[in-house]
Amino acid sequence: MTQTMGADYEVMLSYAERIDAMAAELEAQTAPMLAALQDGTVMSSMSQGLGPIGAPFTASYMAAMTNQCMNNMETAAGMHAHAEAIRESAEQYQGTDELHAAALEAEQTMNDDLAQGKDLLSGATEAAMPVNLKDQLDPLDPGTTQFVRDIASTRDPAGHAGIKGADLGIPAKLADGTPVMLFGDCNKPGEQGGYKGGIVAATVENTPDGVKVTGIAGWGADKLLADHALEDKHNYYPSGVITMSDGRQLLTVANVDVSGDSGEPFVPKSSHMVQIGGAEGNWQSVSGSIDVKDGHPCYSYATGQQIGDTVYVAATENNNGPVQLYEIPADKITDRSSWGQYAVGEPITGEGGGTPQMSRVGDQWVLSYMNDDALGNGVHVRISDDPGSFAGAQAQFVDIAQTGDYPSPPGAGRAYGGYVLPDSTPDDLRFGVSYFNEAEDPNGEPYGVGEWRFRPQQ
């Protein structure tokens, strides 16, 4: 049985109209997104939401989405052309079987194109985003922690930018403003653990996968510090940065006994200040800043910021706290023998509280430190509107062991450091935490610095 040519013609027109409608639907879905991409709306929204760390992802997302939207519009245009071709060819078909076969094939092709366009449009974000990046951009629940990546660790067989094992990783800036991290106890890929000495400076790049570093100076005390004379079994360690309003950054350097002969390992014999210079090293010691442990406190760690004529400093007199706040006149900051008279009230922490760091994140001030006995072994953080209010701020516990990646196997390592990294935001604090495996390996491996993220309680 066959139908009349008029019936064949109507069937083909119906198919053409359906294809036109599907093309119009794809255009209607795609056009608003394409317009938002082209007029900068999406770029502005993502930049505000993700901040500097999201810049590489924003660029890749914009490129992927723009390309997909253009492909969808081209697909829709092709569908319209197909529909028009069906209309023009309707007169040429003489038999119902041939008519239906051609029309059904055209419809299937258009259905496939439409489905692919919809799927790609809805899934473009997933396609452009690495799985670990997606996980890291998802907001954490308040009070929870997530491991991001290793920054410099013996767990990485290749080593990051020539650095294998390292510890500390204090954020700072070179004299020209280049962001760096300052590591201690570094070794190179292929080396075993142990005390390699010196302080290594590494430039910092904020990426969607977390901070990445590139070693630029160090590998021996004489490569970075101008004054590097050390007794046997002693090492220099970076132990805090004080930022002055004129742009100077004063690094506290601890001269540490690593032998254990004194009965307590890593006891600082003295400390002094170094003015951070350029990538070429040769950083000069600050005259008169040497602080020797002989009758007055030796400030093992000191971190702070100048505001007006006052420098707010959080410091410890040994490795394990407590953390004391000082309000020091700016013209007295290098006279460390006078700091004691500028102490403010009681210590901020109880027993414990080492490796403090004071930093500004957004419009908030953040004080981080490690291992306050009242809260346990991990990073502790206090958030306040100004540095003078840390004592009254509630301490929050950043449980890095919660992530199951500390370091490996869980719970086998000891954590220290806990410095706020430059890719932090108020709702997504990032910490550089040092770890070593003291239970199973004579060299303490795995050993290194990793990045953890934490969402504070409101």
XYZ file of C-alpha atoms in Angstrom, residues 6-425:
420
model
C 0.155 14.962 -0.751
C 0.358 12.791 2.350
C 4.094 12.247 1.783
C 4.606 15.957 1.476
C 2.764 16.691 4.736
C 4.796 14.074 6.592
C 8.048 15.627 5.425
C 6.888 19.109 6.349
C 6.024 17.815 9.829
C 9.520 16.389 10.255
C 11.050 19.662 9.077
C 9.004 21.627 11.598
C 10.057 19.306 14.432
C 13.703 19.720 13.498
C 13.308 23.504 13.379
C 11.679 23.402 16.837
C 14.515 21.319 18.279
C 17.067 23.713 16.789
C 15.218 26.661 18.281
C 15.202 24.959 21.693
C 18.972 24.440 21.525
C 19.442 28.090 20.511
C 17.205 29.260 23.369
C 19.264 27.247 25.889
C 22.610 28.383 24.512
C 22.083 32.063 23.635
C 21.805 33.437 27.225
C 24.961 31.626 28.325
C 26.861 32.769 25.253
C 25.770 36.359 25.865
C 26.849 36.180 29.511
C 30.223 34.784 28.464
C 30.755 37.471 25.858
C 29.673 40.473 27.940
C 31.887 39.555 30.912
C 29.096 38.635 33.346
C 30.393 35.105 33.911
C 34.010 36.236 34.183
C 33.124 38.856 36.798
C 31.016 36.473 38.865
C 33.639 33.707 38.868
C 36.477 36.092 39.664
C 34.604 37.449 42.671
C 33.595 33.994 43.866
C 36.868 32.132 43.391
C 39.429 34.864 43.925
C 43.061 34.602 42.737
C 43.270 30.826 43.186
C 40.437 30.393 40.722
C 42.014 32.456 37.923
C 43.418 29.503 35.942
C 40.178 27.582 36.326
C 38.112 30.637 35.350
C 40.124 31.004 32.143
C 39.805 27.325 31.190
C 36.117 27.300 32.069
C 35.440 30.422 29.978
C 37.291 28.950 26.996
C 35.550 25.576 27.237
C 32.087 27.062 27.682
C 32.518 29.600 24.873
C 33.716 26.873 22.523
C 30.787 24.639 23.460
C 28.232 27.428 23.045
C 29.610 28.250 19.601
C 29.432 24.563 18.663
C 25.823 24.417 19.823
C 24.879 27.448 17.754
C 26.562 25.895 14.728
C 24.659 22.654 15.357
C 21.379 24.582 15.544
C 22.161 26.357 12.284
C 22.864 23.003 10.674
C 19.568 21.652 11.948
C 17.714 24.574 10.395
C 19.513 23.878 7.115
C 18.528 20.205 7.329
C 14.912 21.166 7.866
C 14.956 23.443 4.853
C 16.563 20.728 2.742
C 13.761 18.312 3.715
C 11.180 20.831 2.598
C 12.927 21.380 -0.725
C 13.303 17.673 -1.418
C 9.765 16.644 -0.476
C 8.624 17.095 -4.066
C 11.329 14.732 -5.316
C 10.251 11.631 -3.371
C 7.832 9.337 -5.209
C 7.331 6.408 -2.808
C 6.254 6.235 0.806
C 9.019 3.826 1.838
C 11.745 6.081 0.441
C 10.074 9.133 1.950
C 9.819 7.620 5.406
C 13.358 6.225 5.348
C 14.850 9.607 4.448
C 12.743 11.497 6.950
C 13.420 9.046 9.778
C 17.152 9.154 9.106
C 17.102 12.952 9.140
C 15.108 12.986 12.376
C 17.502 10.536 14.066
C 20.499 12.606 13.030
C 18.933 15.760 14.417
C 17.880 14.033 17.634
C 21.457 12.822 18.121
C 22.853 16.305 17.473
C 20.377 17.889 19.866
C 21.051 15.367 22.637
C 24.795 15.801 22.255
C 24.479 19.575 22.371
C 22.350 19.497 25.509
C 24.624 17.010 27.243
C 27.765 18.930 26.391
C 26.249 22.227 27.440
C 25.101 20.879 30.803
C 28.328 18.946 31.328
C 30.808 21.540 30.117
C 31.763 22.538 33.638
C 32.471 18.935 34.613
C 34.536 18.404 31.453
C 36.623 21.507 32.077
C 37.210 20.790 35.751
C 39.615 18.123 37.083
C 38.000 15.866 39.652
C 40.271 17.028 42.458
C 39.672 20.673 41.532
C 35.912 20.134 41.647
C 36.280 18.628 45.101
C 38.409 21.570 46.227
C 35.974 24.198 44.933
C 33.035 22.574 46.685
C 32.498 24.379 49.993
C 33.357 22.449 53.120
C 31.019 22.134 56.061
C 31.986 24.496 58.893
C 34.673 22.986 61.090
C 35.789 20.351 58.566
C 39.167 19.771 56.949
C 40.350 18.442 53.575
C 43.800 17.458 52.314
C 44.666 19.272 49.069
C 48.123 18.148 47.927
C 51.758 17.830 48.887
C 53.781 20.984 48.316
C 57.264 19.533 48.856
C 57.510 15.975 50.130
C 59.441 12.712 49.957
C 56.089 11.178 48.942
C 56.500 12.843 45.557
C 59.091 10.769 43.648
C 59.865 13.576 41.205
C 60.001 16.385 43.716
C 58.339 19.747 43.230
C 60.626 22.123 41.391
C 63.748 20.404 42.664
C 62.604 20.273 46.285
C 61.862 16.883 47.759
C 61.551 16.725 51.537
C 61.203 20.059 53.329
C 59.528 21.528 56.346
C 57.972 24.772 57.598
C 57.263 26.758 54.391
C 56.619 30.219 55.859
C 54.880 32.591 53.406
C 56.828 35.772 52.718
C 57.689 38.202 49.916
C 60.967 39.071 48.286
C 62.048 42.690 48.206
C 60.403 43.112 44.789
C 57.089 41.735 46.075
C 57.402 38.216 44.637
C 55.536 35.727 46.881
C 57.754 32.974 48.272
C 57.709 30.215 50.854
C 60.710 29.724 53.121
C 61.543 26.095 53.854
C 63.969 24.481 56.264
C 65.585 21.026 56.383
C 65.327 20.604 52.608
C 66.683 17.749 50.568
C 66.710 17.108 46.859
C 65.076 14.311 44.874
C 67.069 11.136 45.438
C 68.419 12.199 48.817
C 67.414 10.509 52.029
C 65.955 12.429 54.937
C 67.978 14.060 57.647
C 69.098 17.572 58.445
C 70.337 19.067 55.201
C 70.676 22.569 56.574
C 70.110 25.957 55.104
C 66.914 27.798 54.251
C 65.415 27.418 50.789
C 63.299 30.152 49.215
C 60.760 29.050 46.625
C 58.406 31.178 44.570
C 54.708 30.433 45.053
C 52.059 30.032 42.379
C 48.372 29.758 43.251
C 46.801 27.124 40.988
C 43.427 25.363 40.954
C 45.211 22.306 42.373
C 46.663 24.247 45.319
C 49.910 26.155 45.770
C 52.939 25.100 43.730
C 56.512 26.150 44.439
C 59.691 26.623 42.449
C 62.985 26.581 44.344
C 65.110 29.648 43.573
C 67.730 30.000 46.323
C 69.116 28.022 49.202
C 70.698 24.570 49.162
C 73.189 25.639 51.737
C 73.190 28.451 54.240
C 75.643 30.513 52.204
C 73.205 30.696 49.267
C 70.547 32.735 51.051
C 71.842 34.310 54.257
C 74.803 36.669 54.271
C 75.807 35.552 57.788
C 75.803 31.793 57.897
C 78.490 30.714 60.386
C 77.184 27.762 62.389
C 78.547 25.412 65.004
C 78.594 21.705 64.301
C 75.205 19.981 64.662
C 73.361 23.286 64.420
C 71.019 24.499 61.701
C 69.280 27.705 60.788
C 65.498 27.599 60.506
C 63.053 30.224 59.254
C 60.755 30.969 62.170
C 58.438 33.824 61.360
C 58.069 37.024 59.338
C 57.243 40.524 60.587
C 55.888 42.871 57.908
C 56.571 46.578 58.278
C 54.414 49.299 56.742
C 57.304 50.470 54.529
C 57.336 47.058 52.815
C 60.278 45.546 54.659
C 59.904 41.957 55.777
C 61.980 40.887 58.765
C 62.602 37.160 58.966
C 63.355 35.590 62.339
C 66.068 32.943 61.945
C 66.581 30.437 64.742
C 69.959 28.827 65.374
C 68.852 25.374 66.479
C 70.775 22.537 68.120
C 69.680 19.419 66.195
C 71.958 16.992 68.033
C 69.698 16.329 70.991
C 72.771 16.597 73.279
C 71.033 19.231 75.375
C 68.328 16.759 76.366
C 65.661 18.353 74.199
C 65.905 18.238 70.399
C 65.654 21.382 68.307
C 66.447 23.726 71.160
C 67.212 27.222 69.834
C 70.554 28.511 71.008
C 69.875 31.973 69.628
C 67.857 33.795 67.017
C 68.239 36.937 64.997
C 66.491 38.982 62.307
C 67.296 39.017 58.627
C 65.871 41.507 56.168
C 64.426 39.539 53.240
C 66.083 40.582 50.003
C 66.016 39.298 46.456
C 66.116 35.918 44.770
C 69.888 36.100 44.506
C 70.208 35.620 48.274
C 72.843 37.304 50.440
C 70.153 38.502 52.844
C 71.640 40.749 55.480
C 71.256 40.303 59.227
C 69.623 43.219 61.035
C 72.184 44.949 63.224
C 71.583 44.535 66.939
C 68.814 41.943 66.547
C 70.720 38.912 67.820
C 68.853 37.346 70.683
C 70.906 34.885 72.747
C 69.439 32.583 75.343
C 71.554 33.755 78.276
C 69.432 35.311 80.938
C 66.613 36.719 78.851
C 64.072 35.058 76.593
C 65.124 33.778 73.201
C 62.292 34.346 70.770
C 62.197 31.128 68.772
C 59.251 32.226 66.627
C 58.037 35.754 65.929
C 55.380 36.864 63.461
C 53.632 40.183 63.130
C 52.395 43.220 61.265
C 52.864 46.961 61.651
C 49.681 49.033 61.947
C 50.293 52.731 62.387
C 53.179 53.244 64.783
C 52.704 49.870 66.497
C 53.951 46.438 65.455
C 51.706 43.627 66.678
C 53.869 40.559 67.253
C 52.909 37.032 68.303
C 55.975 35.199 69.575
C 57.115 32.216 71.597
C 60.182 31.854 73.778
C 60.667 28.216 72.834
C 59.420 25.716 70.283
C 56.214 24.787 72.037
C 54.689 28.037 73.217
C 52.833 29.574 74.857
C 52.110 32.314 72.325
C 52.416 35.830 73.730
C 51.132 39.012 72.059
C 53.345 42.110 72.025
C 52.515 45.678 70.973
C 55.931 47.085 70.111
C 56.706 50.630 68.931
C 57.894 50.431 65.343
C 61.225 52.082 66.176
C 61.932 49.345 68.759
C 61.160 46.328 66.618
C 64.784 45.327 66.028
C 65.745 45.774 69.713
C 64.479 42.401 70.756
C 65.917 42.617 74.254
C 63.260 45.279 74.937
C 60.253 43.301 73.725
C 59.334 41.941 77.146
C 58.085 45.313 78.407
C 55.554 45.455 75.575
C 53.817 42.152 76.349
C 50.023 42.418 76.433
C 48.283 40.570 79.259
C 48.563 36.824 79.707
C 49.706 34.471 76.899
C 47.106 33.865 74.205
C 47.501 30.107 74.457
C 47.771 27.777 77.410
C 50.516 25.203 77.633
C 51.662 24.596 74.083
C 51.202 26.646 70.958
C 54.252 26.630 68.684
C 55.074 27.975 65.200
C 52.637 30.925 65.335
C 51.753 32.947 62.267
C 49.789 36.178 62.060
C 48.202 37.009 58.725
C 45.418 39.056 57.174
C 42.839 37.123 55.140
C 40.199 39.311 53.518
C 39.024 41.740 56.185
C 39.933 39.416 59.058
C 43.059 38.760 61.072
C 44.107 35.155 61.543
C 46.489 33.729 64.139
C 47.474 30.101 63.593
C 49.696 27.914 65.762
C 50.247 24.264 66.591
C 49.567 21.848 69.389
C 47.895 23.752 72.170
C 47.547 20.990 74.745
C 43.970 22.011 75.488
C 42.835 21.148 71.965
C 45.180 18.449 70.720
C 47.799 17.822 68.040
C 46.883 19.892 65.017
C 46.566 23.427 63.712
C 44.666 25.872 65.890
C 43.330 29.136 64.560
C 41.875 32.300 66.063
C 40.065 34.863 63.915
C 39.477 38.456 64.979
C 38.804 41.917 63.612
C 42.190 43.221 64.777
C 45.444 41.694 66.060
C 44.909 43.015 69.564
C 41.778 40.881 70.005
C 43.224 37.400 69.451
C 43.142 36.525 73.154
C 39.374 36.940 73.252
C 38.723 34.999 70.039
C 37.563 31.398 70.205
C 40.285 28.930 69.223
C 39.207 26.507 66.477
C 40.832 23.134 65.903
C 41.942 22.151 62.400
C 42.079 18.367 62.633
C 44.466 17.427 59.838
C 44.379 13.752 60.853
C 40.658 13.814 60.038
C 41.484 13.628 56.339
C 43.193 10.215 56.481
C 46.250 11.610 54.708
C 48.501 12.533 57.612
C 50.867 11.517 56.283
C 50.761 7.771 55.543
C 49.555 5.694 57.227
C 47.134 7.929 59.134
C 48.353 8.925 62.558
C 51.923 7.705 62.042
C 53.364 11.182 61.645
C 53.963 14.237 63.760
C 52.610 17.555 62.555
C 54.054 21.036 63.000
C 54.104 24.337 61.127
C 50.564 25.197 60.136
C 51.115 28.449 58.230
C 48.254 30.233 56.447
C 48.912 30.092 52.695
C 48.354 32.922 50.209
C 45.478 31.121 48.437
C 43.299 31.408 51.552
C 39.912 33.130 51.743
